[in-house]
């Protein structure tokens, strides 16, 4: 029986139109080569890389919901009397901004849902950015060549804070008005320039009549445009530098093991967007957030009990609550240290160190090579300990921002709580640093033990000579590579202060400072296992190489050990990887 190949079916009209359109664009823009190159990019498959995608998708939700809200919100501080379905506010004098927020919540179809989607998306946006930066920090993904991308991500976080604060203040309710009053106080606490900054922001004395229109412009135009531009730059750098990957067998700085962007990663990322959107919509539909109708319009003489800002601003609130009322009068000027220190100095120090960390660590290591394989946090004990201490101080400030709620819910003295947090702010971060560093070094020693001696099996063997040993199971090639692939980190060495002729060397002071910084990072360390050590450990005894004695001359026990030996290593399995 013979078969004849049938001629290919003619292309449909839609297919021909799509092909002609693609050809038209490619000839005029060269987009075909860009799409081809981008579609071939390899992306590692690890859940932690989705944290950045959550930030991107929640920002898309913010843009969509914010566009809807813009159509109904009135950014005006003109005083009106409210008349609408919310009877508790009927006839109450308020600004146009607050009145339009009430109309948006109770009269516009779907308005309340969109308000809550927008607010929850903002909280998730900031949470995902912070968590994503924590992942980048603890794994060392900020190292060369990604220092500038770290600064881009840091700037995105600051812009997210500004976007959240400006949007939170737009309804002109009591809660947001108190937040603006705090911002005014922080601005005025800055010596010399403080009053000018406050007048510039509010267009006169607080609260003025121009702040809401200005915040509206900043919130819907300036900050979103900057965030969009930086997101584009951030993604461009990810493509140019190729993606980082977690350590493992077969993964080096010269390859990427994962899946191509098209079609695998596109399908995953596209589906994940709808998952993120669904979670935000579910939260907005079932959990009330920022019910401004319960707070009422802003009144400078009213402060609500239990007032709390959004979580990402609680650290500033906590610092203001913990700081004692220190003020100094110099001439005719009052220096409000109780606001200046927690509102300007402490956040400035925390954010500055965070922004400059890639350059600080680069100076400590003296390493100028590119790094595309991530660190295990245990292999960078100082960095990991510092990050935990940083998060500890941030968490204490966040909890201090809720000291009144803690006092009322747990029936405690607010003064005792405040003093406890004051002490913890200075004691807990160093303690967290020390504990974390000890844990990291202990885990590194455990890795050395596993590589040199293998897994404990609990199987005790007695030889004919009467000696008892515990038989250890050696690590396979993948486990061993994970624990030995990192390079040793040691304090940098510098040249002597004087040369052979006794002439003091230029730049010695700077080198000495780098040396001290490097010792701070790497003086306490555990060296990874070297090939020579591994060979010596595997051949340090002859019992493993000898056949076991007859059954009547040996005994297996299940507890206790007096020695350790290796079994032969298993062959390495490197199947199922894609390399770029």
XYZ file of C-alpha atoms in Angstrom:
580
model
C 0.000 0.000 0.000
C 1.502 3.326 -1.016
C 0.831 6.724 0.425
C 0.985 10.090 -1.254
C 1.802 13.236 0.724
C -1.080 15.638 0.522
C -0.222 19.268 -0.362
C -0.226 21.685 2.562
C -3.514 23.418 3.253
C -3.617 27.028 2.066
C -3.135 29.603 4.792
C -6.263 31.257 6.055
C -6.979 34.926 5.529
C -6.316 35.657 9.216
C -2.941 33.899 9.100
C -1.886 35.791 5.975
C -2.961 39.091 7.536
C -1.011 38.385 10.734
C 2.069 37.396 8.741
C 1.856 40.522 6.600
C 1.487 42.719 9.694
C 4.464 41.075 11.380
C 6.565 41.470 8.235
C 5.552 45.136 7.948
C 6.603 45.874 11.537
C 9.814 43.859 11.266
C 10.997 45.707 8.165
C 10.435 49.091 9.798
C 11.414 48.460 13.405
C 13.550 45.310 13.444
C 11.307 43.939 16.187
C 11.616 40.397 14.830
C 15.227 39.980 15.973
C 14.415 41.447 19.389
C 11.433 39.128 19.889
C 13.467 36.136 18.714
C 16.329 36.921 21.085
C 14.052 37.660 24.019
C 11.956 34.524 23.506
C 15.106 32.390 23.750
C 16.073 33.745 27.161
C 16.321 31.069 29.846
C 14.729 31.644 33.245
C 15.384 29.439 36.299
C 12.389 27.720 37.815
C 12.260 28.650 41.513
C 9.316 29.929 43.522
C 11.241 32.839 45.082
C 11.678 34.445 41.653
C 7.896 34.936 41.590
C 8.125 37.605 44.319
C 9.189 40.202 41.772
C 6.367 39.110 39.483
C 3.854 39.630 42.287
C 5.091 43.219 42.596
C 4.753 43.739 38.832
C 1.262 42.237 38.617
C -0.046 44.089 41.667
C 1.211 47.316 40.087
C -0.747 46.469 36.920
C -3.830 45.995 39.112
C -3.082 49.369 40.715
C -2.999 51.062 37.322
C -6.277 49.480 36.199
C -8.195 50.179 39.414
C -6.633 53.628 39.788
C -7.811 54.610 36.312
C -11.365 53.726 37.334
C -11.142 55.705 40.586
C -9.735 58.765 38.827
C -12.948 59.119 36.836
C -15.018 59.747 39.969
C -12.672 61.278 42.546
C -12.685 65.084 42.908
C -9.260 66.340 44.107
C -10.495 69.541 45.727
C -10.431 70.931 49.259
C -13.435 73.178 48.633
C -15.884 72.896 51.543
C -19.316 71.391 50.782
C -22.185 69.852 52.755
C -22.742 66.177 52.140
C -26.175 64.826 51.174
C -26.240 61.178 50.224
C -27.154 57.637 51.238
C -24.798 57.556 54.234
C -27.175 59.045 56.800
C -24.564 59.496 59.534
C -22.810 62.125 57.413
C -25.899 63.888 56.061
C -25.425 67.655 56.261
C -21.844 67.409 57.580
C -19.386 69.955 56.208
C -16.463 68.334 54.416
C -14.118 68.760 51.497
C -15.032 67.813 47.939
C -12.376 65.109 48.144
C -14.047 63.388 51.083
C -17.538 63.828 49.642
C -16.497 62.280 46.330
C -14.928 59.373 48.223
C -18.275 58.739 49.930
C -20.103 58.936 46.610
C -17.563 56.567 45.089
C -18.102 54.118 47.946
C -21.930 54.154 48.123
C -23.313 55.486 44.848
C -20.975 54.405 42.039
C -21.629 50.824 40.928
C -18.603 48.759 41.874
C -16.891 51.806 43.347
C -16.314 50.373 46.821
C -14.933 47.143 45.358
C -12.517 49.087 43.159
C -11.418 51.237 46.106
C -10.629 48.152 48.135
C -8.928 46.384 45.221
C -6.743 49.464 44.801
C -5.856 49.614 48.492
C -5.134 45.899 48.897
C -3.078 45.903 45.698
C -1.003 48.771 47.126
C -0.291 46.826 50.321
C 0.652 43.689 48.384
C 2.798 45.762 46.014
C 4.883 47.068 48.895
C 4.997 43.689 50.649
C 6.236 41.931 47.503
C 8.869 44.609 46.841
C 10.226 44.331 50.387
C 10.194 40.523 50.301
C 11.823 40.508 46.859
C 14.581 42.800 48.114
C 15.101 40.513 51.111
C 15.574 37.559 48.744
C 18.040 39.543 46.648
C 19.919 40.691 49.750
C 20.261 37.341 51.518
C 21.313 35.480 48.357
C 23.809 38.118 47.186
C 22.019 38.770 43.897
C 23.105 42.430 44.098
C 26.766 41.663 43.363
C 28.508 42.662 40.140
C 27.089 43.321 37.561
C 23.764 44.049 39.327
C 24.700 46.905 41.671
C 22.831 49.461 39.553
C 19.800 47.200 39.328
C 19.795 47.024 43.140
C 19.673 50.825 43.227
C 16.798 50.747 40.731
C 14.908 48.318 42.964
C 15.658 50.425 46.030
C 14.335 53.531 44.253
C 11.195 51.591 43.322
C 10.671 50.798 46.999
C 11.005 54.482 47.967
C 8.621 55.498 45.177
C 6.198 52.840 46.413
C 6.295 54.402 49.873
C 5.597 57.829 48.396
C 2.822 56.481 46.181
C 1.170 54.752 49.109
C 1.405 57.778 51.381
C 0.132 60.213 48.750
C -2.778 57.959 47.789
C -3.646 57.199 51.398
C -3.930 60.941 52.073
C -6.268 61.771 49.165
C -9.677 61.038 50.833
C -9.020 63.864 53.335
C -10.427 61.902 56.268
C -9.390 62.127 59.915
C -6.931 59.226 59.730
C -5.074 60.446 56.638
C -5.166 64.020 57.929
C -3.352 62.942 61.098
C -0.717 61.304 58.903
C -0.275 64.567 57.017
C 0.066 66.419 60.297
C 2.899 64.035 61.247
C 4.550 64.657 57.866
C 4.253 68.399 58.480
C 5.861 67.988 61.901
C 8.746 65.945 60.476
C 9.346 68.551 57.768
C 9.305 71.398 60.305
C 11.788 69.542 62.543
C 14.512 69.890 59.901
C 16.736 72.791 61.020
C 16.635 76.021 58.987
C 14.891 74.572 55.912
C 12.000 72.903 57.729
C 9.505 75.762 57.702
C 10.216 76.493 54.039
C 9.665 72.822 53.137
C 6.349 72.803 55.003
C 5.154 76.007 53.337
C 6.168 74.658 49.949
C 4.297 71.377 50.447
C 1.081 72.794 51.853
C 1.032 76.129 50.080
C 0.977 77.978 53.403
C 0.064 77.001 56.932
C -1.082 73.419 57.443
C -3.408 72.119 56.068
C -3.952 74.860 53.477
C -6.160 74.523 50.415
C -3.708 73.203 47.827
C -2.389 69.941 49.248
C -4.996 67.485 47.881
C -4.679 68.710 44.247
C -0.904 68.513 44.542
C -1.001 65.027 46.038
C -3.431 63.941 43.318
C -1.046 65.067 40.586
C 1.893 63.367 42.289
C -0.087 60.172 42.920
C -1.643 59.599 39.506
C 0.964 61.169 37.211
C 4.464 61.753 38.539
C 5.076 58.661 40.688
C 3.390 56.122 38.344
C 5.404 57.476 35.409
C 8.645 57.097 37.358
C 7.696 53.604 38.546
C 6.837 52.503 34.995
C 10.137 53.838 33.682
C 12.135 52.136 36.431
C 10.261 48.840 36.010
C 11.178 48.907 32.318
C 14.800 49.651 33.195
C 14.784 46.921 35.852
C 13.490 44.290 33.414
C 15.919 45.440 30.720
C 18.843 44.937 33.097
C 17.542 41.480 34.036
C 17.594 40.520 30.340
C 21.009 42.092 29.675
C 22.707 40.507 32.683
C 20.869 37.152 32.343
C 19.047 35.704 35.319
C 20.675 34.628 38.558
C 20.227 31.030 39.696
C 20.545 29.080 42.904
C 23.665 26.944 43.369
C 23.584 23.309 42.348
C 25.398 20.749 40.260
C 25.832 21.866 36.676
C 25.136 25.527 37.464
C 27.934 28.021 36.983
C 28.436 31.711 36.282
C 28.641 30.873 32.584
C 25.240 29.203 32.091
C 21.578 29.394 33.139
C 19.646 26.221 33.906
C 15.903 26.617 33.454
C 13.150 27.080 30.894
C 12.914 29.381 27.856
C 10.720 32.439 28.020
C 8.505 31.177 25.201
C 6.359 29.151 25.499
C 6.958 27.702 28.981
C 7.644 30.820 31.036
C 5.088 32.971 29.181
C 2.355 30.456 29.992
C 3.386 30.279 33.645
C 3.720 34.038 34.052
C 0.438 34.742 32.268
C -1.433 32.311 34.461
C 0.218 33.684 37.578
C -1.058 37.182 36.794
C -4.638 35.956 36.999
C -3.862 34.159 40.256
C -2.525 37.389 41.787
C -5.492 39.379 40.488
C -7.934 36.781 41.824
C -6.378 36.842 45.296
C -6.506 40.657 45.422
C -10.128 40.685 44.201
C -11.096 38.050 46.787
C -9.478 40.053 49.586
C -11.194 43.244 48.409
C -14.588 41.538 48.239
C -14.396 39.937 51.691
C -12.160 42.168 53.874
C -12.958 45.806 54.548
C -10.063 48.231 54.455
C -9.912 51.982 55.124
C -13.636 52.614 55.862
C -13.324 56.413 55.752
C -17.044 56.873 56.477
C -16.366 55.679 60.033
C -13.598 58.241 60.546
C -15.285 61.349 59.210
C -13.787 64.341 57.374
C -10.482 65.771 58.506
C -10.587 68.053 61.533
C -7.277 69.282 62.991
C -8.728 69.031 66.501
C -9.834 65.369 66.242
C -7.649 62.279 66.605
C -9.143 58.804 66.324
C -8.344 56.166 68.946
C -6.195 53.296 67.684
C -5.193 55.225 64.562
C -2.698 53.260 62.465
C -1.082 54.014 59.094
C -0.519 51.303 56.506
C 2.021 48.676 57.570
C 4.903 50.065 55.506
C 4.704 53.422 57.350
C 4.393 51.920 60.836
C 8.169 51.988 61.355
C 8.096 55.795 61.214
C 5.127 55.923 63.584
C 6.886 53.552 65.976
C 10.051 55.618 66.028
C 8.071 58.756 66.871
C 6.273 56.950 69.697
C 9.478 55.553 71.209
C 11.527 58.737 71.138
C 11.595 60.734 74.421
C 10.539 64.370 74.257
C 13.985 65.879 73.797
C 14.162 69.477 72.620
C 16.984 72.033 72.636
C 16.757 75.778 72.245
C 19.673 77.413 70.447
C 19.230 81.161 70.310
C 15.739 81.724 68.968
C 15.472 78.274 67.369
C 14.031 75.102 68.901
C 15.660 71.843 67.766
C 13.038 69.083 68.134
C 15.190 65.989 68.540
C 12.079 63.990 69.474
C 10.942 64.320 65.850
C 14.214 64.879 63.991
C 15.906 61.664 65.179
C 13.070 59.146 64.563
C 11.583 60.984 61.580
C 14.716 61.933 59.618
C 17.979 60.592 61.036
C 17.073 56.958 61.778
C 15.183 56.359 58.488
C 17.968 58.168 56.631
C 20.633 55.905 58.141
C 18.634 52.710 57.583
C 17.831 53.504 53.963
C 21.321 54.821 53.140
C 23.040 51.671 54.403
C 20.544 49.530 52.503
C 21.079 51.445 49.243
C 24.890 51.374 49.478
C 25.246 47.793 50.684
C 26.451 46.332 47.329
C 29.297 48.835 47.271
C 30.120 48.297 50.956
C 30.345 44.536 50.464
C 32.366 44.946 47.270
C 34.886 47.044 49.202
C 35.055 44.369 51.917
C 35.641 41.498 49.485
C 37.836 43.223 46.918
C 36.143 40.958 44.383
C 35.681 42.492 40.932
C 34.328 39.406 39.119
C 30.802 38.880 37.867
C 28.515 36.628 39.907
C 25.471 34.877 38.482
C 25.166 31.982 40.948
C 23.489 32.982 44.190
C 24.879 32.489 47.681
C 23.406 30.207 50.264
C 22.712 32.579 53.191
C 24.740 30.378 55.549
C 27.838 30.910 53.396
C 27.694 34.689 53.962
C 27.259 34.802 57.755
C 27.985 38.500 58.274
C 25.583 39.597 55.528
C 22.859 37.241 56.735
C 23.309 38.312 60.343
C 23.244 41.975 59.389
C 20.054 41.462 57.374
C 18.345 39.716 60.283
C 19.430 42.507 62.653
C 18.112 45.080 60.180
C 14.747 43.322 59.972
C 14.669 43.002 63.757
C 15.039 46.754 64.253
C 12.370 47.368 61.597
C 10.000 44.881 63.273
C 10.456 46.497 66.677
C 9.596 49.903 65.224
C 6.522 48.417 63.514
C 5.333 46.868 66.787
C 6.029 50.110 68.640
C 3.746 51.878 66.181
C 0.929 49.730 67.595
C 1.808 50.095 71.279
C -1.638 51.490 72.125
C -3.416 48.550 70.491
C -1.096 46.087 72.221
C -1.884 47.768 75.540
C -5.659 47.670 75.075
C -5.844 44.154 73.614
C -3.576 42.526 76.208
C -4.485 44.795 79.164
C -0.922 46.011 79.664
C 0.574 49.342 80.660
C 1.395 51.444 77.622
C 4.329 52.976 79.511
C 5.788 49.533 80.227
C 5.338 48.554 76.578
C 7.029 51.738 75.387
C 10.021 51.239 77.674
C 10.277 47.576 76.673
C 10.461 48.529 73.005
C 12.996 51.265 73.760
C 15.295 48.711 75.359
C 14.661 46.124 72.653
C 15.502 48.613 69.891
C 19.086 48.761 71.187
C 19.426 45.200 72.552
C 17.512 42.970 70.119
C 19.332 43.800 66.819
C 22.851 43.033 68.172
C 21.506 39.885 69.835
C 19.810 38.813 66.597
C 23.069 39.508 64.728
C 25.123 37.343 67.101
C 22.639 34.459 67.136
C 22.227 34.458 63.344
C 25.955 34.549 62.733
C 26.495 31.642 65.138
C 23.767 29.659 63.379
C 25.300 30.310 59.946
C 28.766 29.238 61.087
C 27.299 26.139 62.724
C 25.488 25.218 59.516
C 28.729 25.644 57.575
C 30.499 23.304 60.009
C 27.664 20.840 59.578
C 28.137 21.012 55.808
C 31.845 20.251 56.243
C 31.015 17.295 58.428
C 28.533 15.942 55.899
C 30.950 16.297 52.984
C 33.839 14.675 54.852
C 31.931 11.917 56.656
C 28.493 11.590 55.018
C 25.073 11.076 56.563
C 24.776 9.243 59.841
C 22.893 5.975 59.338
C 22.726 4.750 62.938
C 24.158 1.430 61.695
C 26.964 0.130 63.912
C 29.281 -2.603 62.671
C 31.646 -4.717 64.768
C 34.659 -6.161 62.975
C 36.415 -9.369 63.755
C 39.082 -7.372 65.574
C 36.452 -6.180 68.014
C 36.365 -2.565 66.755
C 32.979 -0.862 66.417
C 32.319 1.716 63.727
C 29.271 3.543 62.435
C 28.761 3.174 58.694
C 28.007 6.546 57.116
C 26.176 7.059 53.842
C 28.182 9.370 51.563
C 26.590 12.333 49.841
C 25.712 11.954 46.210
C 27.345 14.256 43.667
C 24.513 16.816 43.759
C 24.505 17.135 47.559
C 28.282 17.342 47.708
C 28.509 20.002 44.998
C 25.930 22.163 46.768
C 28.102 22.199 49.896
C 31.521 22.695 48.312
C 30.856 24.897 45.264
C 31.313 28.232 47.060
C 34.697 29.872 47.188
C 36.433 30.688 50.479
C 36.044 34.272 51.636
C 38.984 35.676 53.570
C 39.961 39.187 54.707
C 41.769 41.043 51.955
C 45.536 41.450 52.191
C 47.183 44.847 51.734
C 50.716 46.015 51.123
C 52.803 47.307 54.067
C 52.490 50.926 55.106
C 56.074 51.610 54.044
C 58.105 50.303 51.142
C 61.587 48.801 51.366
C 63.146 52.272 51.549
C 60.930 53.398 54.431
C 58.745 55.676 52.300
C 55.104 55.709 53.391
C 52.873 54.325 50.659
C 50.122 56.496 49.207
C 46.616 55.223 49.793
C 47.604 53.162 52.818
C 44.943 54.670 55.057
C 42.190 53.798 52.590
C 43.556 50.285 52.191
C 43.761 49.899 55.964
C 40.119 50.947 56.290
C 39.155 48.363 53.665
C 41.208 45.789 55.541
C 39.353 46.514 58.795
C 36.020 46.329 56.972
C 37.035 43.047 55.365
C 38.037 41.570 58.740
C 34.659 42.605 60.121
C 32.997 40.624 57.322
C 35.221 37.563 57.056
C 37.431 37.148 60.120
C 34.982 34.585 61.556
C 34.597 31.993 58.826
C 34.497 28.291 58.030
C 36.547 27.215 55.029
C 34.793 24.983 52.466
C 36.091 21.467 51.988
C 38.953 21.271 49.505
C 39.484 18.335 47.107
C 42.589 17.315 49.070
C 40.622 17.233 52.321
C 37.895 15.162 50.691
C 40.409 12.615 49.351
C 42.106 12.422 52.741
C 38.803 11.932 54.530
C 37.768 9.146 52.172
C 41.050 7.310 52.654
C 41.769 7.922 56.329
C 40.939 4.331 57.249
C 40.979 0.920 55.633
C 37.892 -0.639 57.175
C 35.528 0.662 54.495
C 37.626 -0.883 51.770
C 37.736 -4.283 53.461
C 34.940 -6.805 53.013
C 32.836 -7.333 56.093
C 33.761 -10.292 58.289
C 31.535 -13.362 58.316
C 28.173 -12.937 59.991
C 29.232 -14.725 63.147
C 32.143 -12.298 63.651
C 30.281 -8.999 63.334
C 27.372 -7.340 65.073
C 25.101 -4.507 64.007
C 23.724 -2.193 66.630
C 21.293 0.677 66.383
C 22.732 3.128 68.871
C 26.120 4.608 69.758
C 29.191 5.136 67.611
C 32.938 5.132 68.049
C 34.119 6.090 64.573
C 33.027 7.014 61.074
C 33.880 5.743 57.599
C 32.816 6.462 54.024
C 31.046 4.389 51.465
C 31.917 4.738 47.805
C 30.419 7.926 46.259
C 27.504 7.571 43.893
C 27.788 8.696 40.250
C 26.529 12.182 39.414
C 23.216 12.495 37.552
C 23.039 15.607 35.375
C 19.979 14.840 33.260
C 17.020 17.129 32.766
C 18.782 20.501 32.566
C 18.658 23.196 29.941
C 21.588 25.486 29.430
C 21.864 28.883 27.835
